[in-house]
Amino acid sequence: MKILSMGDRIRPGRYAVRTRYNRSILLLSPSNRVLFVVDRSIGPGPLNILVNQPDKFVDGETLRIPRRLETPRFDSAMPPHARLHLHTLAARLHTALPRHAPPESLISLFFPRRRMPIRQMARDTLFRQAFEQLADGDLAGGIRRIRGCGEGLTPSGDDFLCGWMLACRLKRRPSLARDILREALGQNAVSNAFLELSAAGRVNIAVQQLLSSPSPARVRMACSFGHSSGADLLCGLYWGLPFPPPVPPEP
């Protein structure tokens, strides 16, 4: 089966199927390197092999990626002109995130609802405590408080940190992104992979297009990734962009 696109951060080697989803397959190498085989609805990404039918492409339990593979490569770098749109990007996120982010996502930090599940309220309280630590200069303590916070393949806290590191890269603060990464890494191989990508300024096609030309439609598209992962990443990006960052209101 033809490979339509292959991420530029995929390493050669043998990978084993970890989980099969409706539109993608997660594979891990013996050293916990991450690989996704995805369909067109997900699109290119730094760790994505894009094919028409993932289940037919990976018809067994392992997949070998050779050292040399003649196939189109997706360049996952952030657009070089994205820094010219920072204020526009922040404005688009401010207006479009409340409309397109799932209500259970971290959007409730910035636009709280009157009634929320107890678990979501507790999560948001933890984040506000972390923001207080960060404001006091306790970078390590604040990051560790939200690292791994949440459920799913990549917890909300890790997705948020990914977005924050992208904001650091956009604001020409790569050293801060590296400092965040050092404290953010944990035991989740998938989270670690995305955290490392964000610290290096590597993104999927939806985020790349949003950074290139911010619009409400592109905010919506980025929010569609995962259950709330895309929205949680954008919340971290939104928090990290303004000068100073927005202060989450109390519910």
Short mmCIF file of C-alpha atoms in Angstrom, two decimals:
data_model
loop_
_atom_site.label_atom_id
_atom_site.label_comp_id
_atom_site.label_asym_id
_atom_site.label_seq_id
_atom_site.Cartn_x
_atom_site.Cartn_y
_atom_site.Cartn_z
CA MET A 1 0.00 0.00 0.00
CA LYS A 2 1.27 3.45 -0.93
CA ILE A 3 2.52 5.74 1.84
CA LEU A 4 1.06 9.20 1.27
CA SER A 5 3.25 10.99 3.82
CA MET A 6 5.83 10.06 6.42
CA GLY A 7 6.76 12.20 9.41
CA ASP A 8 10.25 13.67 9.53
CA ARG A 9 10.81 12.49 13.12
CA ILE A 10 10.19 8.79 12.48
CA ARG A 11 13.23 6.61 13.10
CA PRO A 12 13.96 3.31 11.36
CA GLY A 13 13.47 0.08 13.26
CA ARG A 14 10.89 -2.48 14.26
CA TYR A 15 7.67 -1.34 15.93
CA ALA A 16 4.95 -3.37 17.64
CA VAL A 17 1.25 -2.56 17.65
CA ARG A 18 0.19 -1.14 21.00
CA THR A 19 -3.38 0.02 20.31
CA ARG A 20 -5.71 0.11 17.31
CA TYR A 21 -8.12 3.04 17.08
CA ASN A 22 -10.83 3.87 14.53
CA ARG A 23 -8.59 6.11 12.44
CA SER A 24 -5.09 5.25 13.58
CA ILE A 25 -2.74 2.65 15.03
CA LEU A 26 -0.23 3.33 17.79
CA LEU A 27 3.04 1.39 17.63
CA LEU A 28 6.05 1.37 19.95
CA SER A 29 9.64 0.26 19.38
CA PRO A 30 11.53 -1.83 21.97
CA SER A 31 13.06 1.43 23.23
CA ASN A 32 9.61 3.09 23.45
CA ARG A 33 9.92 5.21 20.33
CA VAL A 34 6.45 6.17 19.13
CA LEU A 35 4.91 5.74 15.69
CA PHE A 36 1.37 6.33 14.42
CA VAL A 37 -0.15 4.95 11.23
CA VAL A 38 -3.08 7.24 10.42
CA ASP A 39 -5.69 7.88 7.75
CA ARG A 40 -6.38 11.06 5.77
CA SER A 41 -8.80 12.46 8.37
CA ILE A 42 -5.88 12.85 10.81
CA GLY A 43 -3.28 13.91 8.28
CA PRO A 44 0.48 14.36 8.39
CA GLY A 45 2.46 14.74 11.60
CA PRO A 46 6.06 14.36 12.76
CA LEU A 47 5.46 10.76 13.93
CA ASN A 48 2.69 9.87 11.45
CA ILE A 49 2.71 7.49 8.51
CA LEU A 50 -0.27 8.56 6.42
CA VAL A 51 -2.04 5.86 4.39
CA ASN A 52 -5.54 5.30 3.06
CA GLN A 53 -6.32 2.29 5.27
CA PRO A 54 -4.19 1.88 8.40
CA ASP A 55 -5.55 -1.57 9.28
CA LYS A 56 -4.59 -2.97 5.88
CA PHE A 57 -1.19 -1.29 5.97
CA VAL A 58 -0.45 -2.84 9.38
CA ASP A 59 -2.09 -6.24 8.92
CA GLY A 60 0.04 -7.95 11.57
CA GLU A 61 1.38 -7.05 15.00
CA THR A 62 4.70 -5.54 13.92
CA LEU A 63 5.95 -3.05 11.34
CA ARG A 64 9.53 -2.54 10.18
CA ILE A 65 10.67 0.89 9.01
CA PRO A 66 13.78 0.57 6.79
CA ARG A 67 16.62 3.09 6.90
CA ARG A 68 15.94 4.19 3.35
CA LEU A 69 12.37 4.63 2.26
CA GLU A 70 11.44 6.56 -0.87
CA THR A 71 8.29 8.37 0.20
CA PRO A 72 7.11 11.98 0.65
CA ARG A 73 8.36 13.45 3.93
CA PHE A 74 6.27 15.82 6.02
CA ASP A 75 8.29 18.79 7.29
CA SER A 76 6.90 19.31 10.80
CA ALA A 77 8.73 22.57 11.55
CA MET A 78 6.66 25.53 12.67
CA PRO A 79 6.15 28.05 9.83
CA PRO A 80 9.07 30.51 9.81
CA HIS A 81 6.71 33.50 9.54
CA ALA A 82 4.45 32.36 12.40
CA ARG A 83 6.05 34.89 14.77
CA LEU A 84 4.53 37.69 12.67
CA HIS A 85 1.02 36.57 13.68
CA LEU A 86 1.34 36.25 17.46
CA HIS A 87 -1.24 38.87 18.39
CA THR A 88 -3.62 37.66 15.67
CA LEU A 89 -3.15 34.08 16.86
CA ALA A 90 -3.87 35.05 20.47
CA ALA A 91 -6.98 36.95 19.39
CA ARG A 92 -8.28 34.03 17.29
CA LEU A 93 -7.71 31.61 20.15
CA HIS A 94 -9.50 33.95 22.56
CA THR A 95 -12.64 34.08 20.42
CA ALA A 96 -12.67 30.63 18.80
CA LEU A 97 -11.49 28.34 21.61
CA PRO A 98 -14.63 28.89 23.75
CA ARG A 99 -16.76 27.88 20.74
CA HIS A 100 -14.81 24.85 19.55
CA ALA A 101 -13.02 23.35 22.56
CA PRO A 102 -14.88 20.46 24.25
CA PRO A 103 -16.51 21.64 27.50
CA GLU A 104 -14.52 19.09 29.51
CA SER A 105 -11.22 20.42 28.15
CA LEU A 106 -8.98 22.97 29.85
CA ILE A 107 -10.97 25.78 28.27
CA SER A 108 -12.90 25.86 31.57
CA LEU A 109 -9.77 27.40 33.12
CA PHE A 110 -10.27 30.58 31.13
CA PHE A 111 -14.01 30.51 30.45
CA PRO A 112 -15.53 28.61 33.41
CA ARG A 113 -19.07 27.33 33.36
CA ARG A 114 -21.40 27.77 36.28
CA ARG A 115 -21.79 24.03 36.71
CA MET A 116 -18.98 21.55 36.17
CA PRO A 117 -18.32 17.98 37.28
CA ILE A 118 -16.52 17.75 40.61
CA ARG A 119 -13.50 16.09 39.00
CA GLN A 120 -13.16 18.91 36.47
CA MET A 121 -13.41 21.52 39.23
CA ALA A 122 -10.69 19.73 41.18
CA ARG A 123 -8.48 19.57 38.10
CA ASP A 124 -8.92 23.28 37.43
CA THR A 125 -8.12 24.09 41.05
CA LEU A 126 -4.89 22.12 40.73
CA PHE A 127 -3.98 24.08 37.60
CA ARG A 128 -4.65 27.40 39.34
CA GLN A 129 -2.37 26.33 42.17
CA ALA A 130 0.29 25.50 39.58
CA PHE A 131 -0.14 28.92 37.96
CA GLU A 132 0.44 30.55 41.35
CA GLN A 133 3.65 28.57 41.76
CA LEU A 134 4.81 29.58 38.29
CA ALA A 135 4.00 33.23 39.00
CA ASP A 136 6.15 32.96 42.14
CA GLY A 137 9.06 31.66 40.08
CA ASP A 138 8.72 28.00 41.06
CA LEU A 139 8.98 26.57 37.55
CA ALA A 140 9.75 23.01 38.61
CA GLY A 141 7.00 22.88 41.24
CA GLY A 142 4.35 24.34 38.96
CA ILE A 143 5.16 22.00 36.09
CA ARG A 144 5.30 18.92 38.28
CA ARG A 145 1.91 19.78 39.73
CA ILE A 146 0.20 19.55 36.34
CA ARG A 147 2.48 17.00 34.64
CA GLY A 148 0.46 13.87 33.95
CA CYS A 149 -2.74 15.49 35.23
CA GLY A 150 -5.76 14.00 33.50
CA GLU A 151 -6.74 10.83 31.71
CA GLY A 152 -6.37 9.36 28.24
CA LEU A 153 -3.50 8.60 25.90
CA THR A 154 -1.93 11.99 26.66
CA PRO A 155 -3.18 13.65 29.88
CA SER A 156 -4.48 17.22 29.74
CA GLY A 157 -1.56 18.53 31.77
CA ASP A 158 0.97 17.16 29.28
CA ASP A 159 -0.97 18.56 26.31
CA PHE A 160 -1.08 21.96 28.01
CA LEU A 161 2.68 21.88 28.55
CA CYS A 162 3.14 21.05 24.86
CA GLY A 163 1.21 24.17 23.91
CA TRP A 164 3.14 26.30 26.37
CA MET A 165 6.46 25.13 24.88
CA LEU A 166 5.23 26.00 21.39
CA ALA A 167 4.45 29.50 22.67
CA CYS A 168 7.98 29.70 24.05
CA ARG A 169 9.38 28.78 20.65
CA LEU A 170 7.20 31.40 18.96
CA LYS A 171 8.38 34.03 21.44
CA ARG A 172 12.05 33.11 20.79
CA ARG A 173 12.54 31.54 24.20
CA PRO A 174 13.82 28.06 23.30
CA SER A 175 15.81 27.81 26.53
CA LEU A 176 12.59 28.12 28.56
CA ALA A 177 11.03 25.40 26.41
CA ARG A 178 13.97 23.14 27.25
CA ASP A 179 13.62 23.96 30.96
CA ILE A 180 9.91 23.08 30.81
CA LEU A 181 10.68 19.82 29.00
CA ARG A 182 13.19 18.76 31.63
CA GLU A 183 10.54 18.97 34.36
CA ALA A 184 7.65 17.70 32.21
CA LEU A 185 8.99 14.30 31.14
CA GLY A 186 7.45 11.37 32.98
CA GLN A 187 6.69 7.67 32.48
CA ASN A 188 4.20 8.03 29.59
CA ALA A 189 6.07 7.22 26.36
CA VAL A 190 3.48 8.88 24.12
CA SER A 191 3.35 12.05 26.22
CA ASN A 192 7.15 12.17 26.32
CA ALA A 193 7.31 11.93 22.53
CA PHE A 194 4.91 14.84 22.04
CA LEU A 195 6.60 16.90 24.76
CA GLU A 196 9.96 16.46 23.06
CA LEU A 197 8.47 17.40 19.69
CA SER A 198 6.89 20.56 21.08
CA ALA A 199 10.12 21.61 22.79
CA ALA A 200 11.80 21.29 19.39
CA GLY A 201 9.03 23.26 17.64
CA ARG A 202 7.62 20.28 15.71
CA VAL A 203 3.87 20.10 15.07
CA ASN A 204 1.19 18.27 13.09
CA ILE A 205 -0.45 19.66 9.96
CA ALA A 206 -3.45 21.20 11.76
CA VAL A 207 -1.31 23.21 14.20
CA GLN A 208 1.09 24.10 11.40
CA GLN A 209 -1.73 25.57 9.32
CA LEU A 210 -3.15 27.43 12.32
CA LEU A 211 0.22 29.02 13.05
CA SER A 212 0.69 29.89 9.38
CA SER A 213 -2.63 31.71 9.02
CA PRO A 214 -4.76 31.86 12.19
CA SER A 215 -8.51 31.55 11.66
CA PRO A 216 -11.53 30.23 13.59
CA ALA A 217 -11.83 27.30 11.16
CA ARG A 218 -8.25 26.29 11.83
CA VAL A 219 -8.77 26.56 15.58
CA ARG A 220 -11.72 24.19 15.16
CA MET A 221 -9.62 21.76 13.13
CA ALA A 222 -6.82 21.69 15.71
CA CYS A 223 -9.39 21.14 18.46
CA SER A 224 -10.67 18.03 16.67
CA PHE A 225 -7.55 15.99 17.46
CA GLY A 226 -8.10 13.42 20.18
CA HIS A 227 -10.87 13.68 22.72
CA SER A 228 -9.58 16.97 24.12
CA SER A 229 -5.85 16.79 23.37
CA GLY A 230 -5.90 19.32 20.56
CA ALA A 231 -7.94 21.79 22.60
CA ASP A 232 -5.76 21.31 25.68
CA LEU A 233 -2.64 21.99 23.63
CA LEU A 234 -4.22 25.17 22.27
CA CYS A 235 -5.10 26.22 25.83
CA GLY A 236 -1.42 25.96 26.73
CA LEU A 237 -0.52 27.93 23.62
CA TYR A 238 -3.13 30.56 24.48
CA TRP A 239 -1.85 30.87 28.05
CA GLY A 240 1.74 31.18 26.90
CA LEU A 241 1.27 33.78 24.16
CA PRO A 242 0.05 37.04 25.75
CA PHE A 243 2.19 39.49 27.64
CA PRO A 244 1.51 38.71 30.47
CA PRO A 245 -0.44 35.43 30.21
CA PRO A 246 -4.15 35.48 31.04
CA VAL A 247 -5.02 34.89 34.67
CA PRO A 248 -7.63 32.12 34.90
CA PRO A 249 -10.70 33.45 36.73
CA GLU A 250 -12.22 31.75 39.72
CA PRO A 251 -15.45 29.89 38.88
#
